[in-house]
Amino acid sequence: MNSLRKTDLIMLVFGVALFIVLQGLITGRILNSFWQLNLIILCINIILSVSLNLINGYTGQFSLGHAGFMAIGAYVSVVLTTNFHWPFLIALLAGGAGAGFLGFLIGLPTLRLYGDYLAIATLGLGEIIRITIMNIEYVGGAAGFMNIPHNTTFTWAFFLMLATLFIIKNFVNSTHGRACIAIRENEIAAEAMGINTTKYKVMAFTIGAGFAGVAGGLFAHCFYIINPTSFTFMQSFNYLIMVVLGGLGSITGSIAGAFAVTFVSAGLASWPEFRMIIYALMLILLMFYRPQGLFGYIEITDFKIFSRFRGGRKS
Amino acid sequence: MTQLLKAEGVSKSFGGLKAVSDFDFYIDNGSLVGLIGPNGAGKTTAFNLITGVYQPTKGNIEFDSNSIVGLKPYQITQRGIARTFQNIRLFSELSVLDNVKIAYHSHVKYGLVEAVLRLGRYFGEEKRVEERSMELLRIFKLDDKAQEIAKNLPYGAQRRLEIARALAAQPKLLLLDEPAAGMNPQETQELMEMIRWIRKEFGLTILLIEHDMSLVMGICERIYVLEYGIIIANGTPGEIKKNPEVIRAYLGGEA
C-alpha cells in the first residue's frame, strides 16, 4: 500500500480514537456542558482557521472577511432547517455552497488587488454582508434569528472537522495546492510556469469561503438564536490570530492556533476584559521569538515518528 | 528549416517612450539564437513581449504558426515557451524539488476531485512528477540538494535551478535572460556546455540574452543586435564581430 495512504490511515485511526475518548468523557458526564460546548466551538474554530489558512497562508492572499462567509453559511442553513425543515447535513452543505458561491463572486473582482488593498476590500465586504443581513426582516434583522433547532452535536462538529482537514490537506498536497503556494511565493514566476494565477486565487478563496460557510452552519445550530453581532470583523481577526499564531502555511499550526485561542478564551470566560490583553501579549511574544508562527511551514506528519511508516522517502 | 517563432513589425511604447520599434525577428526550429545590445536597448522588453507579460502596441508574434498576441503568460507557457528571469525569481521559501514540481503543473493529468479524494490517477501522477523532477535535478547536479530551501542555494546553483524549472514546463522554445549574470568564468564555461547539452538532449530551440560575449560568440549560431529598440544587425557571430554598426553601438563614435 502507498506510504502516503498509510499516513492518512494512521491519522484517521488517531482521530477516531480521540473522538471515542472525548465522547466517552461527554457521555460519562466528566466534562460539564460548558466544556462540551467549548469542544464543539474548538472543532468549528479549527474548520475556520484551516480554511482561512488556505487563503491567507497557502495562497498568500490576505483576506479579512472570513466572518462574513461564516454568516452566509449560518443564515442559509438556519433558514433551511428552521423554515423548510431540511435535513441538517444537507442544510449545512447548502450553507457552505452559498458561502462558496458568494466567495467566488466576490473573489473574481477583489483578487486583482494585492496585499493591504485586498485586506481592506475583504474587511469591507465582510461588514457589507453583516449589515445586509441585519436589514433583512425575513431572517430577523438586528434582533436575530430565533427558534433554531439545536442540531450541532460534538459528533457532527468533530467529523465535519475531520472531513475539512482531509480535504484541505489533500488539496494543498496536490498540483493544485502547489499552484496556490507558487502564487504566494512569486506570482510572476508562477504565471511564467504555466499556472493560471487568477483561477487558483479564486479557487482557494471559494474553497476557503465554502468551509467557512459550513462552520457558520455548525455554529448557528449550537444555540437557539443567532444575530449579526456574532459575525463582526472582530471575529475575522480572531480567526486570523489563530492562523498567524500557528503558522501561515501549516495545517497543524492552524489546529494548534485554534486550540490555543479557544481555550484561552474559554479559560478567561469570567474575565472577558483580559482576553484581548492576553491575545495581544501572545502575538507580541510570537513576533519576537517565532515570527513564522508556532509551526512555520511544518506539519505534524513531517516529524520523525511518521517517516518510519513512510518507506524510502527522505525528509 | 521551419520557423518556430516569428515576430513581424512588433512595437511597444510606454507612454512616449518607444522601448521596441518595428521588431522583425525569426527563430528557426532547433537553432540557438542570441540577443545582445547595450543596457536599456530593449532586450528584456522583447522577452516580455514574447512571453505575454507585455502586449505589443503594434505587430504580430507567431509561435508554431499561430499568433500568440493577446494570450496570457500562462497560456503561452502551456503552448511551449518557458523562460528564466534576469533577476532570479525562484519560489524561494520552497524546497528545490518543489520548485521543479510546480513547473510540471500544466502536464499533470488529474482533476480537483481526484486530488482531494486521492483517487484514480493521483498517486501515479504524483510519483511520475517526482521521478521526472528528480531526473531534471540530477542533470543539473542539484539532486543532492533536492530537500534544501531554494533561497539557501549558492548563486550559481540558483541560476541552474531556474533553468531546470523552466525545462520542467516542457517547452519547445526556451528563453534565457542573462543566464551567466554573476557567474565566474569557470561557471560560465560549465553553463555553456550545459546549454549545448540540454539543447541536444531535449531537442530545444533556445533564445538567450547575454552580456558575456565569450558565451554568446561561443554557442550562438545567429545573433540579433538591438540598440534603442531597433535591430541594427543580424547574422552569424563572425559577421556580427565585423559589423561596423555593432562596433559603433558598443564602442561609440564614428567607426
Coordinates of C-alpha atoms in Angstrom, one line a residue:
Chain A
M1 CA 0.0 0.0 0.0
N2 CA 1.1 3.5 -0.7
S3 CA 3.1 5.2 2.1
L4 CA 1.1 8.4 1.9
R5 CA -2.2 6.5 2.2
K6 CA -0.7 4.8 5.3
T7 CA -0.1 8.2 6.9
D8 CA -3.7 9.1 6.2
L9 CA -4.9 5.9 7.8
I10 CA -2.8 6.4 10.9
M11 CA -4.2 9.9 11.2
L12 CA -7.7 8.6 10.8
V13 CA -7.3 5.9 13.4
F14 CA -5.8 8.5 15.8
G15 CA -8.8 10.8 15.0
V16 CA -11.4 8.2 15.7
A17 CA -9.6 7.1 18.9
L18 CA -9.5 10.8 20.1
F19 CA -13.2 11.0 19.3
I20 CA -14.1 7.9 21.3
V21 CA -12.1 9.2 24.3
L22 CA -13.8 12.6 24.2
Q23 CA -17.3 11.2 23.5
G24 CA -16.7 8.9 26.5
L25 CA -15.9 11.9 28.7
I26 CA -19.0 13.6 27.5
T27 CA -21.4 10.7 28.0
G28 CA -19.8 9.9 31.3
R29 CA -20.6 13.4 32.3
I30 CA -16.9 14.1 33.3
L31 CA -17.0 17.2 31.1
N32 CA -19.7 19.6 32.1
S33 CA -21.9 21.3 29.5
F34 CA -19.5 24.4 29.4
W35 CA -16.6 22.3 28.3
Q36 CA -18.8 20.3 25.9
L37 CA -19.8 23.5 24.2
N38 CA -16.1 24.6 24.1
L39 CA -15.1 21.3 22.4
I40 CA -17.7 21.9 19.7
I41 CA -16.5 25.5 19.4
L42 CA -13.0 24.2 19.1
C43 CA -13.9 22.0 16.2
I44 CA -15.7 24.9 14.5
N45 CA -12.7 27.2 15.0
I46 CA -10.4 24.6 13.5
I47 CA -12.6 24.4 10.4
L48 CA -12.4 28.2 10.2
S49 CA -8.7 28.6 10.8
V50 CA -7.7 25.9 8.5
S51 CA -9.9 27.2 5.7
L52 CA -8.6 30.8 6.3
N53 CA -5.1 29.4 6.2
L54 CA -5.8 28.1 2.7
I55 CA -6.5 31.7 1.5
N56 CA -4.0 33.6 3.7
G57 CA -1.3 31.1 4.4
Y58 CA -1.0 28.9 1.4
T59 CA -2.2 31.2 -1.4
G60 CA -0.8 34.3 0.3
Q61 CA -4.0 36.4 -0.3
F62 CA -4.6 38.5 2.8
S63 CA -8.4 38.1 3.5
L64 CA -10.2 39.6 6.5
G65 CA -13.7 38.7 5.5
H66 CA -14.0 35.2 7.0
A67 CA -16.7 36.1 9.5
G68 CA -18.8 37.3 6.6
F69 CA -18.7 34.0 4.8
M70 CA -19.4 32.3 8.1
A71 CA -22.5 34.5 8.5
I72 CA -23.8 33.5 5.0
G73 CA -23.4 29.8 5.8
A74 CA -25.1 30.3 9.2
Y75 CA -28.1 32.1 7.9
V76 CA -28.6 30.0 4.8
S77 CA -28.5 26.8 6.9
V78 CA -30.8 28.0 9.7
V79 CA -33.4 29.2 7.2
L80 CA -33.3 25.8 5.6
T81 CA -33.6 23.8 8.8
T82 CA -36.0 26.0 10.7
N83 CA -38.3 27.3 8.0
F84 CA -38.1 24.5 5.4
H85 CA -37.2 21.5 7.7
W86 CA -34.4 20.3 5.5
P87 CA -32.1 17.6 7.0
F88 CA -29.2 19.1 9.0
L89 CA -26.3 17.9 6.9
I90 CA -27.9 19.0 3.6
A91 CA -28.6 22.4 5.1
L92 CA -25.0 22.7 6.3
L93 CA -23.7 21.8 2.8
A94 CA -26.1 24.2 1.2
G95 CA -24.8 26.9 3.6
G96 CA -21.3 26.0 2.6
A97 CA -22.2 26.1 -1.1
G98 CA -23.9 29.5 -0.7
A99 CA -20.9 31.0 1.1
G100 CA -18.6 29.4 -1.5
F101 CA -20.6 30.9 -4.4
L102 CA -20.5 34.3 -2.8
G103 CA -16.8 33.9 -2.3
F104 CA -16.4 33.1 -6.0
L105 CA -18.4 36.2 -7.0
I106 CA -16.5 38.4 -4.6
G107 CA -13.2 36.8 -5.4
L108 CA -13.3 37.5 -9.1
P109 CA -13.0 41.3 -8.8
T110 CA -11.2 41.7 -5.5
L111 CA -8.4 39.2 -6.1
R112 CA -7.0 41.6 -8.6
L113 CA -5.9 43.6 -5.6
Y114 CA -2.7 43.0 -3.7
G115 CA -1.7 43.0 -0.1
D116 CA -3.1 45.7 2.1
Y117 CA -5.7 46.7 -0.6
L118 CA -7.1 43.2 -0.6
A119 CA -7.2 43.1 3.2
I120 CA -9.2 46.4 3.3
A121 CA -11.6 45.2 0.5
T122 CA -12.4 41.9 2.2
L123 CA -12.8 43.6 5.5
G124 CA -15.3 45.9 4.0
L125 CA -17.1 43.0 2.2
G126 CA -17.4 41.1 5.5
E127 CA -19.1 44.1 7.0
I128 CA -21.3 44.6 4.0
I129 CA -22.6 41.0 4.4
R130 CA -23.3 41.5 8.1
I131 CA -25.1 44.8 7.6
T132 CA -27.1 43.4 4.7
I133 CA -28.3 40.5 6.9
M134 CA -29.1 43.0 9.7
N135 CA -31.5 44.7 7.3
I136 CA -33.3 41.6 6.1
E137 CA -36.6 41.3 8.1
Y138 CA -37.1 37.7 6.9
V139 CA -34.1 36.5 9.0
G140 CA -35.0 38.6 12.0
G141 CA -32.8 41.7 11.3
A142 CA -30.8 43.0 14.2
A143 CA -32.8 41.1 16.7
G144 CA -31.6 37.8 15.3
F145 CA -33.0 34.6 14.0
M146 CA -34.8 32.5 16.7
N147 CA -36.1 29.0 17.4
I148 CA -33.2 27.3 15.6
P149 CA -33.1 23.6 16.2
H150 CA -30.3 22.6 18.5
N151 CA -28.7 20.2 16.0
T152 CA -25.0 20.6 16.4
T153 CA -23.6 17.8 18.5
F154 CA -20.0 17.0 19.2
T155 CA -20.2 14.1 16.7
W156 CA -21.3 16.4 13.9
A157 CA -18.6 19.0 14.7
F158 CA -15.8 16.5 15.1
F159 CA -16.4 14.5 11.9
L160 CA -17.0 17.6 9.7
M161 CA -13.8 19.0 11.1
L162 CA -12.0 15.7 10.2
A163 CA -13.5 15.9 6.7
T164 CA -12.3 19.5 6.3
L165 CA -8.8 18.6 7.4
F166 CA -8.7 15.7 5.0
I167 CA -9.9 17.7 2.0
I168 CA -7.8 20.8 2.6
K169 CA -4.7 18.7 3.3
N170 CA -5.2 16.7 0.1
F171 CA -5.8 19.9 -1.8
V172 CA -2.6 21.6 -0.7
N173 CA -0.5 18.4 -1.4
S174 CA -1.7 18.2 -5.0
T175 CA -0.6 20.1 -8.1
H176 CA -3.5 22.4 -7.4
G177 CA -2.2 23.2 -4.0
R178 CA 1.3 23.6 -5.3
A179 CA -0.1 26.2 -7.8
C180 CA -1.5 28.2 -4.9
I181 CA 1.7 28.0 -3.0
A182 CA 3.6 29.1 -6.1
I183 CA 1.4 32.2 -6.3
R184 CA 2.3 33.0 -2.7
E185 CA 6.0 32.6 -3.3
N186 CA 6.2 34.6 -6.6
E187 CA 3.2 35.4 -8.7
I188 CA 5.2 36.4 -11.8
A189 CA 7.2 33.2 -11.8
A190 CA 4.1 31.1 -11.1
E191 CA 2.4 32.6 -14.2
A192 CA 5.6 32.0 -16.2
M193 CA 5.5 28.3 -15.2
G194 CA 2.0 27.9 -16.8
I195 CA -0.2 28.5 -13.7
N196 CA -3.4 30.3 -14.3
T197 CA -3.0 32.6 -11.2
T198 CA -6.4 34.2 -11.3
K199 CA -8.1 30.8 -11.5
Y200 CA -6.2 29.4 -8.5
K201 CA -6.6 32.5 -6.4
V202 CA -10.3 32.5 -6.9
M203 CA -10.4 28.7 -6.3
A204 CA -8.6 29.0 -3.0
F205 CA -10.9 31.8 -2.0
T206 CA -14.0 29.9 -3.0
I207 CA -13.0 26.7 -1.2
G208 CA -12.0 28.7 1.9
A209 CA -15.3 30.6 1.9
G210 CA -17.2 27.4 1.4
F211 CA -15.7 25.8 4.5
A212 CA -16.3 29.0 6.5
G213 CA -20.0 28.6 5.5
V214 CA -20.1 25.0 6.8
A215 CA -18.5 26.2 10.0
G216 CA -21.1 29.0 10.2
G217 CA -23.9 26.5 9.9
L218 CA -22.5 24.4 12.7
F219 CA -22.0 27.4 14.9
A220 CA -25.6 28.6 14.3
H221 CA -27.1 25.3 15.3
C222 CA -25.2 25.3 18.7
F223 CA -27.6 28.0 20.1
Y224 CA -31.3 28.7 19.8
I225 CA -30.7 32.2 18.4
I226 CA -28.1 33.9 16.2
N227 CA -27.7 37.5 15.4
P228 CA -25.5 39.6 13.1
T229 CA -23.3 40.8 16.0
S230 CA -21.7 37.3 16.2
F231 CA -20.1 37.9 12.8
T232 CA -18.3 41.2 13.1
F233 CA -14.8 41.8 11.8
M234 CA -13.5 41.2 15.3
Q235 CA -14.4 37.6 14.7
S236 CA -12.4 37.6 11.4
F237 CA -9.5 38.9 13.4
N238 CA -9.9 36.1 15.9
Y239 CA -9.5 33.5 13.1
L240 CA -6.6 35.5 11.7
I241 CA -4.9 35.3 15.1
M242 CA -5.3 31.5 15.1
V243 CA -3.7 31.3 11.7
V244 CA -0.8 33.6 12.4
L245 CA -0.2 32.1 15.8
G246 CA 0.0 28.6 14.4
G247 CA 1.9 29.5 11.3
L248 CA 0.8 30.7 7.9
G249 CA 1.0 27.6 5.7
S250 CA 0.7 24.8 8.2
I251 CA -2.5 22.9 8.9
T252 CA -1.1 21.5 12.1
G253 CA -0.3 25.1 13.1
S254 CA -3.9 26.3 12.4
I255 CA -5.2 23.5 14.7
A256 CA -2.8 24.5 17.4
G257 CA -3.7 28.1 16.9
A258 CA -7.4 27.3 17.2
F259 CA -6.8 25.2 20.3
A260 CA -4.8 28.0 22.0
V261 CA -7.3 30.8 21.2
T262 CA -10.4 28.7 22.0
F263 CA -9.1 27.6 25.4
V264 CA -7.6 30.9 26.4
S265 CA -10.9 32.5 25.6
A266 CA -12.8 29.8 27.5
G267 CA -10.5 29.9 30.5
L268 CA -11.0 33.7 30.7
A269 CA -14.8 33.4 30.3
S270 CA -15.2 35.1 33.7
W271 CA -12.8 37.9 32.9
P272 CA -13.6 38.8 29.3
E273 CA -11.8 42.1 29.6
F274 CA -8.4 40.3 29.8
R275 CA -8.9 38.3 26.6
M276 CA -7.7 41.0 24.3
I277 CA -4.7 41.8 26.5
I278 CA -3.7 38.1 26.5
Y279 CA -4.1 37.8 22.7
A280 CA -2.0 40.9 22.2
L281 CA 0.7 39.6 24.5
M282 CA 0.6 36.2 22.8
L283 CA 1.1 37.9 19.4
I284 CA 3.9 40.2 20.6
L285 CA 5.8 37.4 22.1
L286 CA 5.3 35.3 19.0
M287 CA 6.6 38.1 16.7
F288 CA 9.7 38.4 19.0
Y289 CA 10.6 34.8 19.4
R290 CA 8.9 32.9 16.5
P291 CA 7.7 35.2 13.7
Q292 CA 6.9 32.3 11.4
G293 CA 4.3 31.0 13.8
L294 CA 4.4 28.1 16.2
F295 CA 4.8 25.6 13.3
G296 CA 6.0 27.7 10.4
Y297 CA 5.6 25.6 7.3
I298 CA 6.0 22.3 9.2
E299 CA 3.2 19.6 9.6
I300 CA 2.9 17.1 12.3
T301 CA 3.4 14.3 9.7
D302 CA 6.8 15.7 8.9
F303 CA 8.2 14.6 12.3
K304 CA 10.5 11.7 12.5
I305 CA 7.9 9.3 14.1
F306 CA 6.0 9.3 10.8
S307 CA 8.9 8.8 8.5
R308 CA 9.2 5.3 10.0
F309 CA 6.0 4.4 8.2
R310 CA 6.9 6.2 5.0
G311 CA 9.3 3.8 3.3
G312 CA 12.2 5.2 1.4
R313 CA 11.3 8.9 1.2
K314 CA 13.9 11.2 2.7
S315 CA 12.6 14.2 4.6
Chain B
M1 CA 14.1 24.8 -41.8
T2 CA 10.7 25.8 -40.3
Q3 CA 10.4 28.9 -38.3
L4 CA 9.3 28.3 -34.7
L5 CA 8.9 31.9 -33.7
K6 CA 8.3 34.8 -36.0
A7 CA 7.8 38.5 -35.0
E8 CA 6.7 41.0 -37.6
G9 CA 6.7 44.7 -37.1
V10 CA 6.3 44.5 -33.3
S11 CA 6.4 47.7 -31.4
K12 CA 6.0 48.5 -27.8
S13 CA 5.6 52.0 -26.4
F14 CA 5.4 53.0 -22.7
G15 CA 3.7 56.4 -23.0
G16 CA 6.0 58.4 -25.2
L17 CA 9.0 56.0 -24.9
K18 CA 9.4 53.5 -27.7
A19 CA 11.0 50.6 -26.0
V20 CA 11.0 48.4 -29.1
S21 CA 10.1 49.5 -32.6
D22 CA 9.4 47.6 -35.8
F23 CA 10.9 44.5 -34.4
D24 CA 11.3 41.9 -37.2
F25 CA 12.6 38.6 -35.9
Y26 CA 12.5 34.9 -36.6
I27 CA 13.9 31.8 -34.9
D28 CA 14.4 28.6 -36.8
N29 CA 13.3 25.4 -35.2
G30 CA 16.2 23.8 -33.4
S31 CA 18.5 26.8 -33.5
L32 CA 20.4 28.7 -30.8
V33 CA 19.9 32.4 -31.2
G34 CA 21.4 35.2 -29.1
L35 CA 20.0 38.7 -28.5
I36 CA 22.6 41.3 -27.5
G37 CA 22.7 45.0 -27.1
P38 CA 23.8 47.8 -24.7
N39 CA 21.9 48.4 -21.5
G40 CA 18.4 49.7 -22.0
A41 CA 18.3 48.5 -25.6
G42 CA 15.0 46.7 -25.1
K43 CA 16.2 43.1 -24.8
T44 CA 14.1 42.2 -21.8
T45 CA 11.2 44.1 -23.2
A46 CA 11.5 41.8 -26.3
F47 CA 11.4 38.8 -23.9
N48 CA 8.4 40.2 -22.1
L49 CA 6.6 40.7 -25.4
I50 CA 7.2 37.1 -26.5
T51 CA 6.1 35.6 -23.1
G52 CA 3.0 37.8 -22.9
V53 CA 4.0 39.9 -19.9
Y54 CA 3.5 42.9 -22.2
Q55 CA 1.2 43.1 -25.1
P56 CA 2.6 44.7 -28.3
T57 CA 1.3 48.1 -29.2
K58 CA 1.6 47.0 -32.9
G59 CA 2.6 44.0 -34.9
N60 CA 2.2 40.3 -34.7
I61 CA 4.1 37.4 -33.0
E62 CA 3.6 33.8 -34.2
F63 CA 4.7 30.7 -32.4
D64 CA 4.4 27.4 -34.2
S65 CA 2.4 29.2 -36.9
N66 CA -0.2 30.5 -34.5
S67 CA -0.5 34.1 -33.3
I68 CA 0.2 34.4 -29.6
V69 CA -0.6 38.1 -29.3
G70 CA -3.3 38.7 -26.6
L71 CA -2.6 35.4 -24.7
K72 CA -1.8 35.5 -21.0
P73 CA 1.7 34.4 -19.9
Y74 CA 0.5 31.1 -18.5
Q75 CA -1.2 30.3 -21.8
I76 CA 2.0 31.0 -23.7
T77 CA 3.9 28.7 -21.4
Q78 CA 1.3 26.0 -22.0
R79 CA 1.9 26.3 -25.7
G80 CA 5.6 25.7 -25.3
I81 CA 7.6 28.8 -24.4
A82 CA 9.4 28.8 -21.0
R83 CA 11.7 31.3 -19.6
T84 CA 14.2 32.2 -16.9
F85 CA 14.5 35.7 -15.3
Q86 CA 17.3 38.2 -15.3
N87 CA 16.8 38.8 -11.6
I88 CA 16.2 35.3 -10.3
R89 CA 12.6 34.5 -9.4
L90 CA 12.6 31.2 -7.7
F91 CA 9.9 30.1 -5.2
S92 CA 12.5 31.0 -2.6
E93 CA 10.9 29.5 0.6
L94 CA 10.2 26.2 -1.1
S95 CA 12.4 23.2 -1.5
V96 CA 14.5 22.7 -4.6
L97 CA 12.4 19.7 -5.5
D98 CA 9.1 21.6 -5.1
N99 CA 10.3 24.4 -7.3
V100 CA 10.7 21.9 -10.2
K101 CA 7.5 20.0 -9.4
I102 CA 5.4 23.2 -9.6
A103 CA 6.5 23.7 -13.2
Y104 CA 5.0 20.3 -14.2
H105 CA 1.6 21.8 -13.4
S106 CA 0.3 22.0 -16.9
H107 CA 1.2 18.4 -17.6
V108 CA -0.4 16.8 -14.6
K109 CA -3.4 14.7 -15.6
Y110 CA -5.7 14.6 -12.6
G111 CA -8.6 16.8 -11.7
L112 CA -9.6 18.6 -8.5
V113 CA -11.8 15.8 -7.2
E114 CA -9.2 13.2 -7.8
A115 CA -6.7 15.3 -5.9
V116 CA -9.0 16.0 -2.9
L117 CA -10.2 12.4 -2.6
R118 CA -6.9 10.9 -3.7
L119 CA -8.5 8.7 -6.2
G120 CA -7.7 7.4 -9.7
R121 CA -4.6 8.9 -11.3
Y122 CA -3.4 10.9 -8.2
F123 CA -0.8 8.6 -6.8
G124 CA 0.6 7.5 -10.2
E125 CA 0.8 11.1 -11.5
E126 CA 2.4 12.4 -8.3
K127 CA 5.0 9.6 -8.5
R128 CA 5.7 10.4 -12.1
V129 CA 6.1 14.1 -11.4
E130 CA 8.5 13.4 -8.5
E131 CA 10.6 11.0 -10.5
R132 CA 10.9 13.3 -13.5
S133 CA 11.7 16.3 -11.3
M134 CA 14.5 14.3 -9.6
E135 CA 15.8 13.3 -13.1
L136 CA 16.0 17.0 -14.1
L137 CA 17.7 17.9 -10.8
R138 CA 20.3 15.1 -11.5
I139 CA 21.0 16.6 -14.9
F140 CA 21.7 20.0 -13.2
K141 CA 23.7 18.4 -10.4
L142 CA 21.1 19.5 -7.8
D143 CA 19.7 16.1 -6.8
D144 CA 21.7 16.0 -3.6
K145 CA 20.1 19.4 -2.6
A146 CA 16.6 18.4 -3.5
Q147 CA 15.2 19.0 0.0
E148 CA 17.1 22.2 0.6
I149 CA 15.3 25.6 0.6
A150 CA 15.8 27.3 -2.7
K151 CA 17.0 30.6 -1.2
N152 CA 19.8 28.9 0.6
L153 CA 21.5 27.7 -2.6
P154 CA 24.6 29.4 -3.8
Y155 CA 24.0 31.9 -6.6
G156 CA 25.2 29.7 -9.5
A157 CA 23.0 26.8 -8.3
Q158 CA 20.0 29.1 -8.2
R159 CA 20.6 30.0 -11.8
R160 CA 20.8 26.3 -12.7
L161 CA 17.6 25.6 -10.7
E162 CA 15.8 28.3 -12.7
I163 CA 16.8 26.6 -16.0
A164 CA 15.8 23.2 -14.6
R165 CA 12.4 24.6 -13.5
A166 CA 11.8 26.1 -17.0
L167 CA 12.6 22.7 -18.6
A168 CA 10.1 21.0 -16.3
A169 CA 7.4 23.1 -18.1
Q170 CA 8.4 21.0 -21.2
P171 CA 8.9 23.9 -23.6
K172 CA 9.8 23.8 -27.3
L173 CA 11.4 27.2 -27.0
L174 CA 13.5 28.2 -24.0
L175 CA 14.2 31.8 -23.3
L176 CA 17.2 32.5 -21.1
D177 CA 17.5 36.1 -19.7
E178 CA 21.2 36.6 -18.9
P179 CA 21.9 33.1 -17.6
A180 CA 25.5 33.8 -16.9
A181 CA 25.0 37.0 -14.9
G182 CA 27.1 36.9 -11.8
M183 CA 28.9 33.7 -12.7
N184 CA 32.7 33.4 -12.7
P185 CA 34.5 32.3 -15.9
Q186 CA 34.6 28.7 -14.8
E187 CA 30.9 28.6 -14.1
T188 CA 30.2 30.4 -17.4
Q189 CA 32.2 27.7 -19.2
E190 CA 30.2 24.9 -17.5
L191 CA 27.0 26.7 -18.3
M192 CA 27.9 26.8 -21.9
E193 CA 28.4 23.1 -22.0
M194 CA 25.2 22.6 -20.2
I195 CA 23.2 24.8 -22.6
R196 CA 24.7 22.9 -25.6
W197 CA 23.9 19.6 -23.9
I198 CA 20.3 20.3 -22.9
R199 CA 19.5 21.7 -26.3
K200 CA 20.6 18.4 -28.0
E201 CA 19.1 16.2 -25.3
F202 CA 15.7 17.9 -25.2
G203 CA 15.5 18.9 -28.8
L204 CA 15.1 22.6 -27.8
T205 CA 15.2 25.9 -29.6
I206 CA 16.9 28.5 -27.4
L207 CA 16.9 32.3 -27.4
L208 CA 19.3 33.9 -25.0
I209 CA 20.1 37.4 -23.8
E210 CA 23.6 37.7 -22.6
H211 CA 26.3 40.3 -21.9
D212 CA 29.1 37.8 -21.6
M213 CA 30.5 37.9 -25.2
S214 CA 32.6 34.8 -24.8
L215 CA 29.4 32.9 -24.1
V216 CA 27.3 34.5 -26.9
M217 CA 30.0 34.2 -29.5
G218 CA 30.9 30.7 -28.3
I219 CA 27.5 29.0 -28.6
C220 CA 25.0 31.1 -30.7
E221 CA 24.5 30.3 -34.3
R222 CA 22.9 33.6 -35.1
I223 CA 22.8 36.8 -33.2
Y224 CA 20.5 39.8 -33.2
V225 CA 21.8 43.1 -32.0
L226 CA 19.4 45.6 -30.5
E227 CA 20.1 49.3 -29.9
Y228 CA 17.5 51.8 -28.8
G229 CA 14.7 49.3 -29.5
I230 CA 15.8 48.8 -33.1
I231 CA 17.5 45.8 -34.6
I232 CA 20.7 47.1 -36.1
A233 CA 22.3 43.8 -37.1
N234 CA 21.6 40.1 -37.5
G235 CA 24.0 37.4 -38.5
T236 CA 26.5 34.7 -37.5
P237 CA 28.9 35.5 -34.7
G238 CA 31.7 36.1 -37.3
E239 CA 29.6 38.6 -39.2
I240 CA 28.5 40.4 -36.0
K241 CA 32.1 40.9 -34.8
K242 CA 33.0 42.7 -38.0
N243 CA 29.8 44.7 -38.4
P244 CA 30.6 48.4 -38.2
E245 CA 27.2 49.3 -36.8
V246 CA 27.7 46.9 -33.9
I247 CA 31.1 48.2 -33.1
R248 CA 29.8 51.7 -33.2
A249 CA 26.9 50.8 -30.8
Y250 CA 29.2 49.2 -28.3
L251 CA 32.3 51.4 -28.6
G252 CA 30.6 54.7 -29.6
G253 CA 31.9 57.3 -32.0
E254 CA 32.3 57.2 -35.8
A255 CA 33.6 53.7 -36.6

